[in-house]
Amino acid sequence: MSNLFPTYQRWSIQPLEAKGAWMTSTENKKYLDFTSGIGVLNLGHRHQKIEEAVIEQLNKYWHISNLFPQSIQEEVAKLLCDASGLDYVFFANSGAEANEAAIKLARKATGRSKIVTCLQSFHGRTFATMAATGQEKVRNGYGKMLESFSYCAFNHVEDLYKNVDEETAAIMIEIVQGEGGVHPATEEFLQAVQSVAKKFGALLIVDEIQTGIGRTGKTFAFQHFQIKPDIITVAKGLGNGLPIGAMLGRKEWKEVFGPGSHGSTFGGNPVSLAAAKAVLSIVTSKDFLEGVIDKGEYMKSELQNRLKGQSTIKEVRGLGLMIGIELTEQAAPYLEALQKEGLLTLVAGPNVLRLLPPLTVTREEMDCAISKICEILIHFEKTALTS
Ligand SMILES: Cc1ncc(COP(=O)(O)O)c(C=O)c1O
């Protein structure tokens, strides 16, 4: 009997230990982990530099409260600002909390309350971020939602224009919809988002919680495009497994969050920040990011070539090491078959097999995963064809 709320559909694999791209179960089976803790372990499990930085901070102090100035907060804020071109940082503990901060900042800065997001988006599970999420299944059963959110079709410029007006505080988007099925935004859509936001004086919020910290081959995914967000949010990969979120904004809104207006007991925790500082020192390097682009291109093109012509494959797409294989049928049975073969993957929506390998993945590990995926997808198709 479990005393946990049955919030999650758990897998049957119990983790024992993990290092790099590999996880060993309590049954002593080794798995190649292409889930990265759902896009968190961008540098793999227990990266040595991160582990050392965390241990060093553990030996100093673990928590002290935001009553005290802390140099580690200043250092990480500077690294984030230098890497993004934004000016100020608020530290939170999770993605949803970072998005809450973004929504609050946009509402207070503009004096407006309407926020436009996209259908199939995912922004979190708190009351505001659930309302921001453009998926009915996430909001189901919770009664009346927080007002003033509206949803436009992703990559649909005309629908966007219909939703934005002079009452809009912000438009909030993902550059690649992760949970919604690994759908990259088009340049045309992003340009339209930026120009319509500017036209009506609304802020542009980019949710980089899944796409940020090198995942797509840039420190932040918006940097693939010619756009200048007013606010970005990050979490997941920032702490490489230690809980942290951050909201970054431009200097124009420095005074919006004055003392007493917003805050968090644990936000800016020094242990998580020690991890974040070490993560950023690695992930923001040009060579590292170019490596991610090369690896992403390699995986995507290998999968596209080897799976070409298979009737169960609709599309292989993605950006950097955020890859989705859209199937013509449910992805869950394939995920289970891959688990039996020792490869951990994710689904995004009912039909998309999602791959989020660590950015440190090696060519051999990618080849191993690609072979397993192709074997399973093609084998399943053969079974389907002969039955
Ligand atoms: C794009 C995006 N935004 C927000 C969130 C919510 O983050 P968290 O689960 O840390 O609250 C997620 C989580 O999957 C996400 O992918």
Short mmCIF file of N, CA and C in Angstrom, two decimals, residues 108-198:
data_model
loop_
_atom_site.label_atom_id
_atom_site.label_comp_id
_atom_site.label_asym_id
_atom_site.label_seq_id
_atom_site.Cartn_x
_atom_site.Cartn_y
_atom_site.Cartn_z
N LYS A 108 1.47 43.42 -13.51
CA LYS A 108 1.74 44.61 -12.70
C LYS A 108 2.41 45.71 -13.54
N ALA A 109 3.31 45.29 -14.43
CA ALA A 109 4.03 46.27 -15.25
C ALA A 109 3.09 46.99 -16.21
N THR A 110 2.12 46.26 -16.76
CA THR A 110 1.25 46.86 -17.79
C THR A 110 -0.06 47.40 -17.20
N GLY A 111 -0.41 46.94 -16.00
CA GLY A 111 -1.71 47.31 -15.44
C GLY A 111 -2.86 46.62 -16.17
N ARG A 112 -2.54 45.61 -16.95
CA ARG A 112 -3.55 44.84 -17.70
C ARG A 112 -3.55 43.40 -17.17
N SER A 113 -4.61 42.64 -17.51
CA SER A 113 -4.60 41.28 -16.97
C SER A 113 -4.69 40.19 -18.02
N LYS A 114 -4.91 40.54 -19.27
CA LYS A 114 -5.11 39.49 -20.28
C LYS A 114 -3.77 38.90 -20.76
N ILE A 115 -3.70 37.58 -20.74
CA ILE A 115 -2.48 36.91 -21.21
C ILE A 115 -2.88 35.96 -22.35
N VAL A 116 -2.18 36.08 -23.47
CA VAL A 116 -2.46 35.19 -24.61
C VAL A 116 -1.38 34.11 -24.65
N THR A 117 -1.81 32.84 -24.69
CA THR A 117 -0.86 31.73 -24.84
C THR A 117 -1.32 30.89 -26.03
N CYS A 118 -0.68 29.75 -26.24
CA CYS A 118 -1.01 28.94 -27.42
C CYS A 118 -1.72 27.65 -27.05
N LEU A 119 -2.54 27.19 -27.97
CA LEU A 119 -3.14 25.87 -27.81
C LEU A 119 -2.01 24.84 -27.80
N GLN A 120 -2.18 23.79 -27.04
CA GLN A 120 -1.18 22.71 -26.86
C GLN A 120 0.06 23.15 -26.10
N SER A 121 0.01 24.37 -25.54
CA SER A 121 1.18 24.80 -24.75
C SER A 121 1.17 24.09 -23.40
N PHE A 122 2.31 24.16 -22.72
CA PHE A 122 2.35 23.71 -21.32
C PHE A 122 3.19 24.71 -20.53
N HIS A 123 2.56 25.26 -19.46
CA HIS A 123 3.28 26.26 -18.67
C HIS A 123 3.31 25.95 -17.19
N GLY A 124 2.71 24.83 -16.76
CA GLY A 124 2.79 24.47 -15.35
C GLY A 124 1.45 24.08 -14.76
N ARG A 125 1.45 23.84 -13.45
CA ARG A 125 0.26 23.28 -12.81
C ARG A 125 -0.23 24.08 -11.60
N THR A 126 0.33 25.25 -11.39
CA THR A 126 -0.26 26.13 -10.37
C THR A 126 -1.51 26.76 -10.98
N PHE A 127 -2.26 27.55 -10.19
CA PHE A 127 -3.53 28.02 -10.74
C PHE A 127 -3.37 28.94 -11.94
N ALA A 128 -2.39 29.82 -11.89
CA ALA A 128 -2.20 30.72 -13.04
C ALA A 128 -1.57 29.97 -14.22
N THR A 129 -0.59 29.12 -13.95
CA THR A 129 0.10 28.47 -15.08
C THR A 129 -0.76 27.36 -15.69
N MET A 130 -1.64 26.79 -14.87
CA MET A 130 -2.62 25.82 -15.41
C MET A 130 -3.57 26.56 -16.34
N ALA A 131 -3.99 27.75 -15.93
CA ALA A 131 -4.88 28.55 -16.78
C ALA A 131 -4.14 28.98 -18.05
N ALA A 132 -2.83 29.18 -17.93
CA ALA A 132 -2.04 29.59 -19.10
C ALA A 132 -1.84 28.43 -20.07
N THR A 133 -1.94 27.21 -19.57
CA THR A 133 -1.68 26.02 -20.38
C THR A 133 -2.84 25.77 -21.34
N GLY A 134 -2.52 25.69 -22.63
CA GLY A 134 -3.57 25.54 -23.63
C GLY A 134 -3.98 24.10 -23.87
N GLN A 135 -4.15 23.34 -22.78
CA GLN A 135 -4.59 21.94 -22.92
C GLN A 135 -5.72 21.69 -21.93
N GLU A 136 -6.86 21.36 -22.47
CA GLU A 136 -8.07 21.11 -21.68
C GLU A 136 -7.81 20.07 -20.57
N LYS A 137 -7.06 19.01 -20.90
CA LYS A 137 -6.89 17.91 -19.93
C LYS A 137 -6.18 18.38 -18.64
N VAL A 138 -5.37 19.40 -18.75
CA VAL A 138 -4.65 19.91 -17.58
C VAL A 138 -5.59 20.71 -16.66
N ARG A 139 -6.61 21.32 -17.26
CA ARG A 139 -7.51 22.20 -16.49
C ARG A 139 -8.77 21.50 -15.99
N ASN A 140 -8.99 20.30 -16.54
CA ASN A 140 -10.22 19.56 -16.24
C ASN A 140 -10.48 19.31 -14.77
N GLY A 141 -11.66 19.64 -14.31
CA GLY A 141 -12.08 19.27 -12.95
C GLY A 141 -11.76 20.29 -11.88
N TYR A 142 -11.06 21.37 -12.25
CA TYR A 142 -10.63 22.34 -11.23
C TYR A 142 -11.54 23.57 -11.15
N GLY A 143 -12.68 23.47 -11.79
CA GLY A 143 -13.64 24.58 -11.68
C GLY A 143 -13.23 25.78 -12.51
N LYS A 144 -13.73 26.93 -12.06
CA LYS A 144 -13.52 28.17 -12.82
C LYS A 144 -12.03 28.53 -12.83
N MET A 145 -11.52 28.73 -14.01
CA MET A 145 -10.10 29.08 -14.14
C MET A 145 -9.89 30.56 -13.82
N LEU A 146 -8.65 30.88 -13.52
CA LEU A 146 -8.26 32.28 -13.40
C LEU A 146 -8.62 32.98 -14.72
N GLU A 147 -9.24 34.12 -14.60
CA GLU A 147 -9.74 34.76 -15.83
C GLU A 147 -8.63 35.38 -16.66
N SER A 148 -9.01 35.77 -17.84
CA SER A 148 -8.18 36.60 -18.72
C SER A 148 -7.06 35.86 -19.44
N PHE A 149 -7.18 34.54 -19.57
CA PHE A 149 -6.25 33.84 -20.45
C PHE A 149 -6.99 33.49 -21.74
N SER A 150 -6.32 33.65 -22.87
CA SER A 150 -6.93 33.18 -24.11
C SER A 150 -5.85 32.47 -24.92
N TYR A 151 -6.29 31.61 -25.81
CA TYR A 151 -5.36 30.69 -26.49
C TYR A 151 -5.49 30.85 -27.99
N CYS A 152 -4.33 30.96 -28.65
CA CYS A 152 -4.38 30.99 -30.12
C CYS A 152 -3.70 29.74 -30.65
N ALA A 153 -4.06 29.36 -31.87
CA ALA A 153 -3.44 28.17 -32.46
C ALA A 153 -1.94 28.46 -32.66
N PHE A 154 -1.11 27.47 -32.32
CA PHE A 154 0.35 27.62 -32.42
C PHE A 154 0.74 27.73 -33.89
N ASN A 155 1.64 28.63 -34.18
CA ASN A 155 2.14 28.86 -35.55
C ASN A 155 1.05 29.36 -36.48
N HIS A 156 0.00 29.97 -35.94
CA HIS A 156 -1.12 30.44 -36.75
C HIS A 156 -1.25 31.96 -36.58
N VAL A 157 -0.69 32.69 -37.52
CA VAL A 157 -0.56 34.13 -37.37
C VAL A 157 -1.92 34.83 -37.26
N GLU A 158 -2.85 34.42 -38.12
CA GLU A 158 -4.16 35.10 -38.09
C GLU A 158 -4.89 34.89 -36.78
N ASP A 159 -4.81 33.69 -36.27
CA ASP A 159 -5.46 33.40 -34.99
C ASP A 159 -4.81 34.23 -33.86
N LEU A 160 -3.50 34.38 -33.96
CA LEU A 160 -2.78 35.21 -32.99
C LEU A 160 -3.34 36.64 -33.02
N TYR A 161 -3.45 37.21 -34.22
CA TYR A 161 -3.94 38.58 -34.35
C TYR A 161 -5.34 38.74 -33.76
N LYS A 162 -6.15 37.68 -33.88
CA LYS A 162 -7.53 37.75 -33.35
C LYS A 162 -7.54 37.83 -31.83
N ASN A 163 -6.49 37.30 -31.19
CA ASN A 163 -6.47 37.22 -29.73
C ASN A 163 -5.84 38.40 -29.01
N VAL A 164 -4.98 39.13 -29.71
CA VAL A 164 -4.21 40.18 -29.03
C VAL A 164 -4.87 41.55 -29.25
N ASP A 165 -4.98 42.34 -28.18
CA ASP A 165 -5.53 43.70 -28.33
C ASP A 165 -4.93 44.62 -27.25
N GLU A 166 -5.51 45.80 -27.12
CA GLU A 166 -4.94 46.80 -26.20
C GLU A 166 -5.11 46.42 -24.73
N GLU A 167 -5.84 45.35 -24.46
CA GLU A 167 -5.96 44.89 -23.06
C GLU A 167 -4.98 43.77 -22.74
N THR A 168 -4.18 43.38 -23.72
CA THR A 168 -3.28 42.24 -23.52
C THR A 168 -2.04 42.68 -22.73
N ALA A 169 -1.81 42.00 -21.62
CA ALA A 169 -0.61 42.28 -20.81
C ALA A 169 0.61 41.59 -21.43
N ALA A 170 0.41 40.36 -21.91
CA ALA A 170 1.55 39.60 -22.43
C ALA A 170 1.11 38.49 -23.36
N ILE A 171 2.03 38.14 -24.24
CA ILE A 171 1.87 36.91 -25.03
C ILE A 171 2.96 35.97 -24.52
N MET A 172 2.56 34.76 -24.20
CA MET A 172 3.51 33.81 -23.60
C MET A 172 3.63 32.59 -24.52
N ILE A 173 4.87 32.29 -24.92
CA ILE A 173 5.04 31.20 -25.89
C ILE A 173 6.22 30.31 -25.52
N GLU A 174 6.19 29.09 -26.07
CA GLU A 174 7.36 28.21 -26.07
C GLU A 174 7.95 28.26 -27.47
N ILE A 175 9.26 28.19 -27.58
CA ILE A 175 9.90 28.19 -28.90
C ILE A 175 9.74 26.81 -29.54
N VAL A 176 9.83 25.78 -28.73
CA VAL A 176 9.45 24.43 -29.18
C VAL A 176 8.44 23.93 -28.14
N GLN A 177 7.23 23.65 -28.57
CA GLN A 177 6.27 23.10 -27.60
C GLN A 177 6.74 21.69 -27.23
N GLY A 178 7.08 21.53 -25.95
CA GLY A 178 7.63 20.25 -25.51
C GLY A 178 6.55 19.25 -25.18
N GLU A 179 5.83 19.51 -24.10
CA GLU A 179 4.78 18.58 -23.67
C GLU A 179 3.70 18.45 -24.76
N GLY A 180 3.53 19.50 -25.54
CA GLY A 180 2.49 19.52 -26.58
C GLY A 180 2.84 18.72 -27.82
N GLY A 181 4.01 18.07 -27.86
CA GLY A 181 4.33 17.20 -28.99
C GLY A 181 5.59 17.52 -29.76
N VAL A 182 6.52 18.27 -29.17
CA VAL A 182 7.79 18.66 -29.82
C VAL A 182 7.50 19.36 -31.17
N HIS A 183 6.86 20.51 -31.06
CA HIS A 183 6.54 21.31 -32.25
C HIS A 183 7.35 22.61 -32.22
N PRO A 184 8.32 22.77 -33.12
CA PRO A 184 9.06 24.04 -33.16
C PRO A 184 8.20 25.16 -33.74
N ALA A 185 8.38 26.36 -33.19
CA ALA A 185 7.68 27.54 -33.74
C ALA A 185 8.34 27.93 -35.05
N THR A 186 7.58 28.55 -35.93
CA THR A 186 8.16 29.04 -37.18
C THR A 186 8.67 30.47 -36.96
N GLU A 187 9.64 30.85 -37.78
CA GLU A 187 10.17 32.23 -37.72
C GLU A 187 9.04 33.23 -37.97
N GLU A 188 8.17 32.90 -38.94
CA GLU A 188 7.06 33.80 -39.29
C GLU A 188 6.16 34.04 -38.07
N PHE A 189 5.85 32.97 -37.35
CA PHE A 189 4.97 33.10 -36.18
C PHE A 189 5.64 33.93 -35.10
N LEU A 190 6.93 33.66 -34.87
CA LEU A 190 7.63 34.38 -33.80
C LEU A 190 7.75 35.87 -34.13
N GLN A 191 7.99 36.16 -35.40
CA GLN A 191 8.05 37.58 -35.81
C GLN A 191 6.70 38.25 -35.60
N ALA A 192 5.64 37.52 -35.93
CA ALA A 192 4.28 38.06 -35.76
C ALA A 192 3.99 38.29 -34.28
N VAL A 193 4.41 37.34 -33.43
CA VAL A 193 4.21 37.48 -31.98
C VAL A 193 4.90 38.75 -31.50
N GLN A 194 6.15 38.91 -31.94
CA GLN A 194 6.91 40.08 -31.50
C GLN A 194 6.27 41.38 -31.98
N SER A 195 5.86 41.42 -33.25
CA SER A 195 5.36 42.69 -33.77
C SER A 195 3.98 43.02 -33.20
N VAL A 196 3.12 42.02 -33.01
CA VAL A 196 1.80 42.33 -32.47
C VAL A 196 1.91 42.71 -30.98
N ALA A 197 2.85 42.11 -30.28
CA ALA A 197 3.07 42.49 -28.87
C ALA A 197 3.50 43.96 -28.82
N LYS A 198 4.42 44.31 -29.70
CA LYS A 198 4.92 45.69 -29.72
C LYS A 198 3.80 46.68 -30.08
#
